[in-house]
Coordinates of C-alpha atoms and ligand atoms in Angstrom, one line a residue:
X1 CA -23.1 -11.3 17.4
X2 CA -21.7 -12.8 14.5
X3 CA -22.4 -9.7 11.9
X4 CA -19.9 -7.8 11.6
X5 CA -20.8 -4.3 10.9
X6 CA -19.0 -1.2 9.6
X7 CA -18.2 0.5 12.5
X8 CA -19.5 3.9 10.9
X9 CA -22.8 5.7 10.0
X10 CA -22.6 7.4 6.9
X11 CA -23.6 11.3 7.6
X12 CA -22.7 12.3 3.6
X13 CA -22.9 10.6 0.8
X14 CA -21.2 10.7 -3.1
X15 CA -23.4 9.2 -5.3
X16 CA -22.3 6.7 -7.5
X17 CA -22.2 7.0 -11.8
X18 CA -23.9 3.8 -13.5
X19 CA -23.0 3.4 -16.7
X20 CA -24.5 1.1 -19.4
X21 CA -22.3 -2.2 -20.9
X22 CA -22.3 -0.4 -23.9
X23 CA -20.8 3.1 -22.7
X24 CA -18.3 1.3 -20.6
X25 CA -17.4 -0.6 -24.1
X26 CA -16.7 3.1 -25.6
X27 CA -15.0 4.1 -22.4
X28 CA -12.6 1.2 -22.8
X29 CA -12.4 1.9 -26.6
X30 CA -11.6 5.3 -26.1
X31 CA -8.9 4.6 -22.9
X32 CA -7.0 2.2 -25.1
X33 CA -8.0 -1.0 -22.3
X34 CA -6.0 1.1 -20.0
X35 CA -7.8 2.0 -17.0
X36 CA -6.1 4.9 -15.8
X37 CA -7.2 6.4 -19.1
X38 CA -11.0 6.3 -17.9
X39 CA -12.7 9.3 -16.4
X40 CA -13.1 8.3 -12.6
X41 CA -16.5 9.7 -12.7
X42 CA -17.3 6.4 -14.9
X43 CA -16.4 3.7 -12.4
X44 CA -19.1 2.5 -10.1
X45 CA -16.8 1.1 -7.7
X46 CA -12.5 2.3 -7.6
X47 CA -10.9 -0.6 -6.3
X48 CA -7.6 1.2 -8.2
X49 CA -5.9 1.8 -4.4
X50 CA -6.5 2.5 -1.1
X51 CA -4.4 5.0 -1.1
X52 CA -5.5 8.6 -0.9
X53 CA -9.0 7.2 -1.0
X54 CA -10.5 7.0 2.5
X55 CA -13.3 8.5 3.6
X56 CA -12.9 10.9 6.3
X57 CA -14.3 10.9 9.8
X58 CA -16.9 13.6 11.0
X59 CA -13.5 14.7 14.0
X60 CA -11.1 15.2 11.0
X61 CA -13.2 17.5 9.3
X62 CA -13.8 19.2 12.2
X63 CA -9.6 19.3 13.4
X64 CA -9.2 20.6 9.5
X65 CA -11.2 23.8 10.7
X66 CA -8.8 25.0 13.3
X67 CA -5.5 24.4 10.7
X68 CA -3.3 26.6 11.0
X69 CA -1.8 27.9 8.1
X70 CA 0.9 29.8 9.7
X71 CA 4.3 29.5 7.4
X72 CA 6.6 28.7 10.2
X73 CA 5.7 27.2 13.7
X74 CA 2.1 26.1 12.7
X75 CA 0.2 25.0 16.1
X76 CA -1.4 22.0 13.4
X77 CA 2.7 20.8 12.8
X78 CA 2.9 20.5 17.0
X79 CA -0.4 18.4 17.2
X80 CA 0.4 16.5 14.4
X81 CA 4.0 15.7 15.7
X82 CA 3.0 15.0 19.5
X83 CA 0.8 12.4 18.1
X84 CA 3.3 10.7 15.8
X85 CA 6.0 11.0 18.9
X86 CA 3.5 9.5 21.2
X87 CA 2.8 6.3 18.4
X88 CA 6.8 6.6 17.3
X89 CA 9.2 7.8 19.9
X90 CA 11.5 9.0 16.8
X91 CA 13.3 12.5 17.8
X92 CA 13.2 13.9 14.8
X93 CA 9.5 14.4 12.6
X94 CA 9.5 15.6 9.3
X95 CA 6.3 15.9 7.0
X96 CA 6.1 15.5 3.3
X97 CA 3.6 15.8 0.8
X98 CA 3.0 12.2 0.5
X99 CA 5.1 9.2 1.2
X100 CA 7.7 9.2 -1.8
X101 CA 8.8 12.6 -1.6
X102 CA 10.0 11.3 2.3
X103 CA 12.0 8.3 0.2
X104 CA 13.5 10.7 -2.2
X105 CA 15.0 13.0 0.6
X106 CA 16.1 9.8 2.7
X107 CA 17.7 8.5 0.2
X108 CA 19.3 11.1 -1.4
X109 CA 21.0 11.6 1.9
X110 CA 22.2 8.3 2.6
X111 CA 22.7 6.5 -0.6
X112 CA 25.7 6.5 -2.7
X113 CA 26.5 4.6 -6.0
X114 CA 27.8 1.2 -5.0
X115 CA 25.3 1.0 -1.8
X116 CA 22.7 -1.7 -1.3
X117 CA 19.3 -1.5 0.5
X118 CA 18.1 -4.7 1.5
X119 CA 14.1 -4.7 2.2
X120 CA 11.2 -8.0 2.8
X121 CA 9.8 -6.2 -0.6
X122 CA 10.6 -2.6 -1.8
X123 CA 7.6 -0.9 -2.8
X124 CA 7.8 0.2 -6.7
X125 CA 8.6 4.0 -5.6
X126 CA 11.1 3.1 -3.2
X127 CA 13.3 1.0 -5.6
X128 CA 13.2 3.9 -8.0
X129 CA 14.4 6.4 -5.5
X130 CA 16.8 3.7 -4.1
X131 CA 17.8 3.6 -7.6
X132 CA 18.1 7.0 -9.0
X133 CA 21.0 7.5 -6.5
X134 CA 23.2 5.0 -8.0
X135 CA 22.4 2.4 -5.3
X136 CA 20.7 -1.2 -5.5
X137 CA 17.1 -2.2 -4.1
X138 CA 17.4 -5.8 -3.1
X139 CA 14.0 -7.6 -2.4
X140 CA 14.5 -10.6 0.6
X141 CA 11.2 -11.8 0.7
X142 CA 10.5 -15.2 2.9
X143 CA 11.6 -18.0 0.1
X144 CA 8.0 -19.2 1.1
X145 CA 6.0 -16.1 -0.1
X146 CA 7.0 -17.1 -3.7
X147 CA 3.5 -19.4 -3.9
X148 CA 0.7 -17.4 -4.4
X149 CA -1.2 -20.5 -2.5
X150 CA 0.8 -21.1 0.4
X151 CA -0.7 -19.8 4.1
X152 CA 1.5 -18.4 6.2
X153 CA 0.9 -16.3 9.0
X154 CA 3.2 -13.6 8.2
X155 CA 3.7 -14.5 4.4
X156 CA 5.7 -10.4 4.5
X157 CA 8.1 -11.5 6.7
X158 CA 11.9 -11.3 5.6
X159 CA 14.3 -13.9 4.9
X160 CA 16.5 -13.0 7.8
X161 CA 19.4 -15.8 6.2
X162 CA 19.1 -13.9 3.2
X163 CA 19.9 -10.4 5.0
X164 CA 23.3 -12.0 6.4
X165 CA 24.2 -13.4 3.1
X166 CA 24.1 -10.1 2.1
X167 CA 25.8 -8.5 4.5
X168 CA 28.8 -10.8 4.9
X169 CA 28.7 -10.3 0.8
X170 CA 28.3 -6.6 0.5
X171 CA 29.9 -5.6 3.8
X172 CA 27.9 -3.6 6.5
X173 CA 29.3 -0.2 4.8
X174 CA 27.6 -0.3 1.6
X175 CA 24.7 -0.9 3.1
X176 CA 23.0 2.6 4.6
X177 CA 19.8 0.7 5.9
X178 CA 17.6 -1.7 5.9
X179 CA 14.0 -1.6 5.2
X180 CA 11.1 -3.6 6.5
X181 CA 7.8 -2.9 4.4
X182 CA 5.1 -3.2 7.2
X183 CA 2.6 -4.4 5.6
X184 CA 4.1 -5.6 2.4
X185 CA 2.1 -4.3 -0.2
X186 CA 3.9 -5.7 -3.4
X187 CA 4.0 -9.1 -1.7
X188 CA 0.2 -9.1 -1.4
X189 CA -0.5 -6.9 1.6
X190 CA 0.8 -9.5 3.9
X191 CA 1.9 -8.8 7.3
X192 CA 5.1 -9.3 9.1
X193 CA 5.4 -10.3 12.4
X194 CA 7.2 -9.0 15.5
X195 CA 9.8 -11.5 15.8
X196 CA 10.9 -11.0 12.1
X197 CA 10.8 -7.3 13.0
X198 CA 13.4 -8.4 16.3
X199 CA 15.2 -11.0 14.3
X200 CA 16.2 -8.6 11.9
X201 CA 17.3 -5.4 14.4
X202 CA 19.3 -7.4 15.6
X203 CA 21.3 -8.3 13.0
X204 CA 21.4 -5.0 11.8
X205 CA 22.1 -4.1 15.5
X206 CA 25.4 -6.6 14.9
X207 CA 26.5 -4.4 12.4
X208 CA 25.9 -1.4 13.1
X209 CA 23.1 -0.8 10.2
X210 CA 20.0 1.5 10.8
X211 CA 16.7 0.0 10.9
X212 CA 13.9 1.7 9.1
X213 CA 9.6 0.6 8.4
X214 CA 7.9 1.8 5.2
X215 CA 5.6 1.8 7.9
X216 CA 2.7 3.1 5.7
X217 CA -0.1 0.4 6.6
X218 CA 1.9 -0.2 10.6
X219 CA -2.0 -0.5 11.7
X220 CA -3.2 -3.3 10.0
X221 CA 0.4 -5.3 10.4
X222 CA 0.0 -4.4 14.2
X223 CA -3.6 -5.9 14.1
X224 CA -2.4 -8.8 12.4
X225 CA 0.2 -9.7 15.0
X226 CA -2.5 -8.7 17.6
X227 CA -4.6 -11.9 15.7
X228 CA -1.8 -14.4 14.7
X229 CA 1.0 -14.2 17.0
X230 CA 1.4 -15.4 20.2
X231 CA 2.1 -13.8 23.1
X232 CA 0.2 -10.4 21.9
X233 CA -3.7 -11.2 21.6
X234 CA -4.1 -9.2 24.8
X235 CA -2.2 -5.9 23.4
X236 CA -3.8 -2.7 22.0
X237 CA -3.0 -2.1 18.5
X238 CA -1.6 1.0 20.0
X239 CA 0.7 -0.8 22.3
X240 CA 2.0 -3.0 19.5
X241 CA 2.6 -0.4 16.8
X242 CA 4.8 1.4 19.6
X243 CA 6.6 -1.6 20.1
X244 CA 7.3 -1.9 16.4
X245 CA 8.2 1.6 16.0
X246 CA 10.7 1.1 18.6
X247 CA 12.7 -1.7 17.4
X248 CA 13.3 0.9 14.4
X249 CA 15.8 3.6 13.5
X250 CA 13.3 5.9 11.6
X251 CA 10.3 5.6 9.1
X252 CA 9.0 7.0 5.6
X253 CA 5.4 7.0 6.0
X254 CA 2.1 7.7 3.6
X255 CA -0.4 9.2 5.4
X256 CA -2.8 8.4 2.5
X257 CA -3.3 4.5 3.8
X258 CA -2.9 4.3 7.9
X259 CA -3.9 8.3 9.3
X260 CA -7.2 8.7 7.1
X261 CA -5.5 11.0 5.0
X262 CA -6.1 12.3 1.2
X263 CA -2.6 13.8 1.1
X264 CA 0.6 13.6 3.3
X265 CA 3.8 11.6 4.3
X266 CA 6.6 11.6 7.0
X267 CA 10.0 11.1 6.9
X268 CA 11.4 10.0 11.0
X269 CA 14.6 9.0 12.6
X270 CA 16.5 9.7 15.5
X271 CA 20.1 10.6 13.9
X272 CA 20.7 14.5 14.2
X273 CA 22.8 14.5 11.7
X274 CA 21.1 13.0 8.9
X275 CA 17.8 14.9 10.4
X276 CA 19.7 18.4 9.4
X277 CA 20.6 16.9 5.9
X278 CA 17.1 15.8 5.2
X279 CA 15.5 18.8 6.6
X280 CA 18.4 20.9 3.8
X281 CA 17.0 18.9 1.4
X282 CA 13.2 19.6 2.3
X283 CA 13.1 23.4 2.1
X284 CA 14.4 22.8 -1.0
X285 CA 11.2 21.1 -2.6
X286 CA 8.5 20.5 0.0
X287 CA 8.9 23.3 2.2
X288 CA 9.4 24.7 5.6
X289 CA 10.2 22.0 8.3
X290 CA 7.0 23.2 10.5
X291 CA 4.5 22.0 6.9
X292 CA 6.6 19.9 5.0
X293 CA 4.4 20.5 1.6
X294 CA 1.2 20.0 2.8
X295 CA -1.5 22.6 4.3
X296 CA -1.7 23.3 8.3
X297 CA -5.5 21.6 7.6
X298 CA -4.1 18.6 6.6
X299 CA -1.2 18.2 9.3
X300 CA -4.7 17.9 11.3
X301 CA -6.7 15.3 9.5
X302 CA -3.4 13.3 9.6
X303 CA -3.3 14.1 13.6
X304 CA -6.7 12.9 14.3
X305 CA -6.2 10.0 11.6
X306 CA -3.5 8.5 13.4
X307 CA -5.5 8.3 16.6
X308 CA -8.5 6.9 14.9
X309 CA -6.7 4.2 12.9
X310 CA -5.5 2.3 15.7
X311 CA -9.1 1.5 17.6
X312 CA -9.3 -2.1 17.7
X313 CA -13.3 -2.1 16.0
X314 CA -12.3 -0.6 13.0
X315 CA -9.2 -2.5 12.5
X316 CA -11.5 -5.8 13.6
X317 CA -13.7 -4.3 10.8
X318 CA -10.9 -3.7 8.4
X319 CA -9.1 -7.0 8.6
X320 CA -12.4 -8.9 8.2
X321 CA -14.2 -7.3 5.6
X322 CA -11.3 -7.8 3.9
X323 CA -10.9 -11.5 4.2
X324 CA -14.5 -11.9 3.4
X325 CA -13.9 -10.4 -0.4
X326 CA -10.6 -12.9 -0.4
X327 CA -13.1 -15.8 0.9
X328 CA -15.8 -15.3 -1.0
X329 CA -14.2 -15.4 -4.6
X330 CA -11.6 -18.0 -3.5
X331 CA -13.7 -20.3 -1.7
X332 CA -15.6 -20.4 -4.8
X333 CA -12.6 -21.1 -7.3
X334 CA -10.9 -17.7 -8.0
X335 CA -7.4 -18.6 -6.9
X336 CA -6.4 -15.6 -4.5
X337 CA -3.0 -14.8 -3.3
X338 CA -3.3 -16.8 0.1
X339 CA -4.2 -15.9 2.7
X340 CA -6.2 -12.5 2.3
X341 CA -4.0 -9.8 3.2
X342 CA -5.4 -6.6 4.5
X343 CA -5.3 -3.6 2.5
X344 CA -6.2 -6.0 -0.6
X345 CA -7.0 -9.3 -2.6
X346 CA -5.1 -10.3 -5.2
X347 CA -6.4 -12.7 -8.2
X348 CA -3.6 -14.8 -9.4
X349 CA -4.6 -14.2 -12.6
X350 CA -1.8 -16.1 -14.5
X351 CA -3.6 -19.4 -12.4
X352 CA -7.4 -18.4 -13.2
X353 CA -6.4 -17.8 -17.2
X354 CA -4.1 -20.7 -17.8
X355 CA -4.7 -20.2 -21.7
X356 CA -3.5 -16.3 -21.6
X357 CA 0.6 -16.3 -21.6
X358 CA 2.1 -14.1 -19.7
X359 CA 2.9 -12.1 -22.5
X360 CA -0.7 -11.5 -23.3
X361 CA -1.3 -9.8 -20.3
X362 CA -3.3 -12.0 -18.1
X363 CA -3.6 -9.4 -15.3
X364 CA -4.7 -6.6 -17.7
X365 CA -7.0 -8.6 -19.5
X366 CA -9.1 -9.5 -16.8
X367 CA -8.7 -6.0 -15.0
X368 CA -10.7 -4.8 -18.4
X369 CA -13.0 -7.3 -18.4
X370 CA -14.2 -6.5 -14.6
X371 CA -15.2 -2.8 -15.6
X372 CA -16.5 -4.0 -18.9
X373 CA -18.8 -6.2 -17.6
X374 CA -19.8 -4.6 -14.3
X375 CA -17.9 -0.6 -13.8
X376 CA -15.6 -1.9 -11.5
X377 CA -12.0 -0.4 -11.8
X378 CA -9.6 -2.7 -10.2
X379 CA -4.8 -2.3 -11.4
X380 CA -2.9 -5.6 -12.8
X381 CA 0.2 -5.9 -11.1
X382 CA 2.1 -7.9 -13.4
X383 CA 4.0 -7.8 -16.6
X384 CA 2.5 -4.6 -17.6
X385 CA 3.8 -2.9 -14.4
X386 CA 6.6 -4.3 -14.0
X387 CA 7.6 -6.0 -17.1
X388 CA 9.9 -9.4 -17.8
X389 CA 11.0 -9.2 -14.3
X390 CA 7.2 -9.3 -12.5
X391 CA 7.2 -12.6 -10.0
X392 CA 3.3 -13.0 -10.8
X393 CA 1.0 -12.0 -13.1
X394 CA -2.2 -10.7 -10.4
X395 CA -4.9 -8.6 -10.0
X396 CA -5.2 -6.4 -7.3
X397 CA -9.0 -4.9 -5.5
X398 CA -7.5 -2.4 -3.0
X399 CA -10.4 -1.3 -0.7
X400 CA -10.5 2.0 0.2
X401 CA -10.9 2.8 3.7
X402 CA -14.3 3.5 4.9
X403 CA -15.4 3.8 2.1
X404 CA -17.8 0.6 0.4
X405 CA -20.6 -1.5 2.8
X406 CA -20.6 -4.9 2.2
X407 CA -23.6 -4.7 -0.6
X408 CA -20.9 -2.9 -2.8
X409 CA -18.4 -6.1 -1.8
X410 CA -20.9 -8.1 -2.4
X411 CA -21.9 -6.7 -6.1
X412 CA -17.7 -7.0 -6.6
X413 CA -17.6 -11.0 -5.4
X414 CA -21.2 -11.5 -7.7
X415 CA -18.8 -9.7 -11.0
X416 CA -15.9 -11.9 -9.7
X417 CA -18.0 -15.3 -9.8
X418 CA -19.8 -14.9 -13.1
X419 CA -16.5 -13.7 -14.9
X420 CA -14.8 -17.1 -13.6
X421 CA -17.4 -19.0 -15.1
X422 CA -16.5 -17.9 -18.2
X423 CA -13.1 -17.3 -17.8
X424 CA -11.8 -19.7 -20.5
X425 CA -13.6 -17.2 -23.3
X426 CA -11.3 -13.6 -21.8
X427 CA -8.5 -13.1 -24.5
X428 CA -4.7 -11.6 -23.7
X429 CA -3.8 -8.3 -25.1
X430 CA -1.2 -6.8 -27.5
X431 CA 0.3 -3.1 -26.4
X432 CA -0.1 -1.1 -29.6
X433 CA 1.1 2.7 -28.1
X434 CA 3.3 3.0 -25.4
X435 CA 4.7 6.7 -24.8
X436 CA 5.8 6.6 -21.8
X437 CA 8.6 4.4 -19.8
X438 CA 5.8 3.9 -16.8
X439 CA 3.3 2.1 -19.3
X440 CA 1.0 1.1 -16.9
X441 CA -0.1 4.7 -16.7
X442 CA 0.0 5.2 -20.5
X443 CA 0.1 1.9 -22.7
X444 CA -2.3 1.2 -24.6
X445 CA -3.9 -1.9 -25.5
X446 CA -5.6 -4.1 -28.2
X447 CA -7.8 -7.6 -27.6
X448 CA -5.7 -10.2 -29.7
Ligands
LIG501 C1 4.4 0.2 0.7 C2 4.4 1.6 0.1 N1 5.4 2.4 0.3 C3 5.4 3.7 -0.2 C4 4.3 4.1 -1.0 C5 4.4 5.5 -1.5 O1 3.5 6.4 -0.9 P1 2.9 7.6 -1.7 O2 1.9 7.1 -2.7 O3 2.2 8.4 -0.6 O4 4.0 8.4 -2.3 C6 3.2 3.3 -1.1 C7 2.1 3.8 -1.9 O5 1.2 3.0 -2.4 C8 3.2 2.0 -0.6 O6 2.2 1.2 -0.7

């Protein structure tokens, strides 16, 4: 068959809000063009992130019954950790409450002012805790991955040249780790493939440096490499995310994109020592060792998620629907980071509104005029975020996981297509309020 379906039945259902062009115009009004300001209960469709977000299946709710909210020694911690030993191998398995609480105690414990952590991209919350120690976040993305346009099979990949620059510069003590960001989200959701993965252990083999994955969307990379890479077409997603796992050190993890989950995180490794320091540093703020922050219920709905994450028809599924939202708009004239990657599409929105400079907000402008003119909630990632030093000025839809059918895809490609035709009439926006540092959460905006 060439349909491809959702690999689901829906057994309960949220309805959706509509909301007239007008109200959403008083929405926007109200939230300043920011739309983290607007009331989620007024977006018809939350293409904000995917994480947090997924739906959950029918066996997690079910495995969230039996948690056990025991303070120490929960039976739901022992499930929850055979499964992640069985997909990792790592010796030691510590939960969090989500994944940037597992960065802020890894880091604490190994970075020191003067230290450099090299990564293919740092996630935004992993540079700051990287940062709030005193050390340096170094991005060593593929030079290639700089065009939004050019198709590479694993566009997430690291420069590997780059990494031994650094070292031989820096010298292997000042640098704690190194990080590989599987997928990697800030460089468009691409993946990275299992030689890059190899190439790099072993230079951090050479010198002695630990090996870690921000290994919070390992299912889709694994599916990638599953597609694109030869020599593993005929491996189970399983097979390969063990493999990837194994070439590492440890992991910080966010349960909230690959296990399913609404909450949760991990923080792995194999090095007793720094195990004992982390786990010091966890009672501290998360909690006992055997809960980590989060409830025994949703040590489960992790547990299960895990499992169900890694069946080959829903990461078919995942991958694909994906690409069809990328293809669709693109394939039409929306220039789309290339090629689609899989937790997201990202308009280059600096290329679609030539006549909006950067300083105007491209990004921004376009993310407001997507819910104005059809209640879809979509985050720049751009000079707003990230400010003079952003690389691009995009757009990004994150698709939550189980979440939309392909009539709601197909309602966000029909917004898309008739916004591009008259793209040349969107105007940039001025900031006119900004009371926070993190001003995409709080700026707020006028047209100009
Ligand atoms: C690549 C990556 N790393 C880390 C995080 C942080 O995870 P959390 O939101 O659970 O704190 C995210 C969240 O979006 C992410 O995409």
């Amino acid at each position: 068959m060439q349909t491809i379906i959702e690999p689901f039945r829906i057994k309960s259902v949220e309805p959706l809000r509509f909301t007239t062009r007008e109200q959403r115009e008083k929405l926007l009004e109200a939230a300043g063009l920011n739309l983290f300001l607007i009331p989620a209960a007024d977006i018809l469709i939350d293409l904000l992130t995917d994480s947090g977000t997924s739906a959950m299946s029918t066996a997690q709710w079910a495995a969230m019954m039996r948690g056990d909210e025991s303070y120490a020694g929960s039976e739901s911690f022992y499930r929850m950790e055979k499964v992640v030993r069985d997909l990792t191998g790592f010796r030691h398995i510590i939960p969090t409450h989500q994944g940037r609480a597992a960065e802020r105690i890894l880091f604490q414990v190994v970075c020191r002012p003067g230290h450099v952590v090299p990564s293919n991209t740092h996630f935004d919350t992993t540079r700051a805790n990287i940062e709030s120690t005193g050390a340096r976040a170094v991005d060593l993305p593929n030079p290639e991955a700089a065009d939004t346009q050019s198709r590479l099979d694993f566009k997430g990949n690291m420069d590997v040249a780059a990494l031994e620059r650094l070292i031989d510069e820096e010298g292997a003590p000042r640098i704690p780790l190194i990080m590989l960001t599987v997928t990697n989200n800030s460089g468009g959701g691409q993946p990275v493939s299992m030689a890059n993965i190899e190439a790099v252990k072993r230079v951090a083999s050479r010198h002695g440096i630990p090996l870690y994955l921000d290994a919070c969307r390992f299912a889709e990379n694994a599916y990638f490499i599953a597609m694109r890479e030869p020599g593993y077409a005929d491996w189970a997603p399983k097979q390969i995310a063990q493999e990837m796992f194994s070439l590492a050190d440890g992991c910080t993890f966010s349960a909230k994109k690959d296990a399913f989950a609404n909450i949760g995180g991990l923080l792995c490794s194999n090095d007793d020592r720094v195990a004992l320091q982390e786990t010091n540093l966890l009672i501290l703020t998360e909690g006992f060792p055997t809960y980590g922050g989060l409830a025994g219920r949703d040590l489960e709905a992790i547990a299960v998620g895990l499992e169900e994450i890694l069946e080959p028809d829903y990461l078919h599924y995942r991958i694909v629907s994906t690409e069809y939202l990328g293809r669709h708009i693109a394939d039409a004239g929306v220039p789309i980071v290339e090629p689609p990657g899989g937790h997201a599409i990202y308009i280059d929105a600096a290329r679609m509104l030539p006549h909006i400079p950067r300083h105007q907000f491209p990004g921004q402008a376009l993310a407001v005029e997507l819910y104005r003119h059809a209640g879809i909630r979509s985050v720049e990632i751009g000079s707003v975020m990230f400010g003079e030093s952003a690389p691009h000025e995009l757009l990004r839809l994150a698709i939550p996981r189980r979440v939309y059918t392909q009539s709601h895809i197909d309602y966000v490609v029909e917004a898309i297509l008739e916004i591009n035709q008259r793209r040349a009439e969107l105007r940039g926006l001025e900031i006119v309020e900004q009371p926070t540092f993190l001003r995409h959460f709080s700026a707020r905006f006028r047209q100009v």
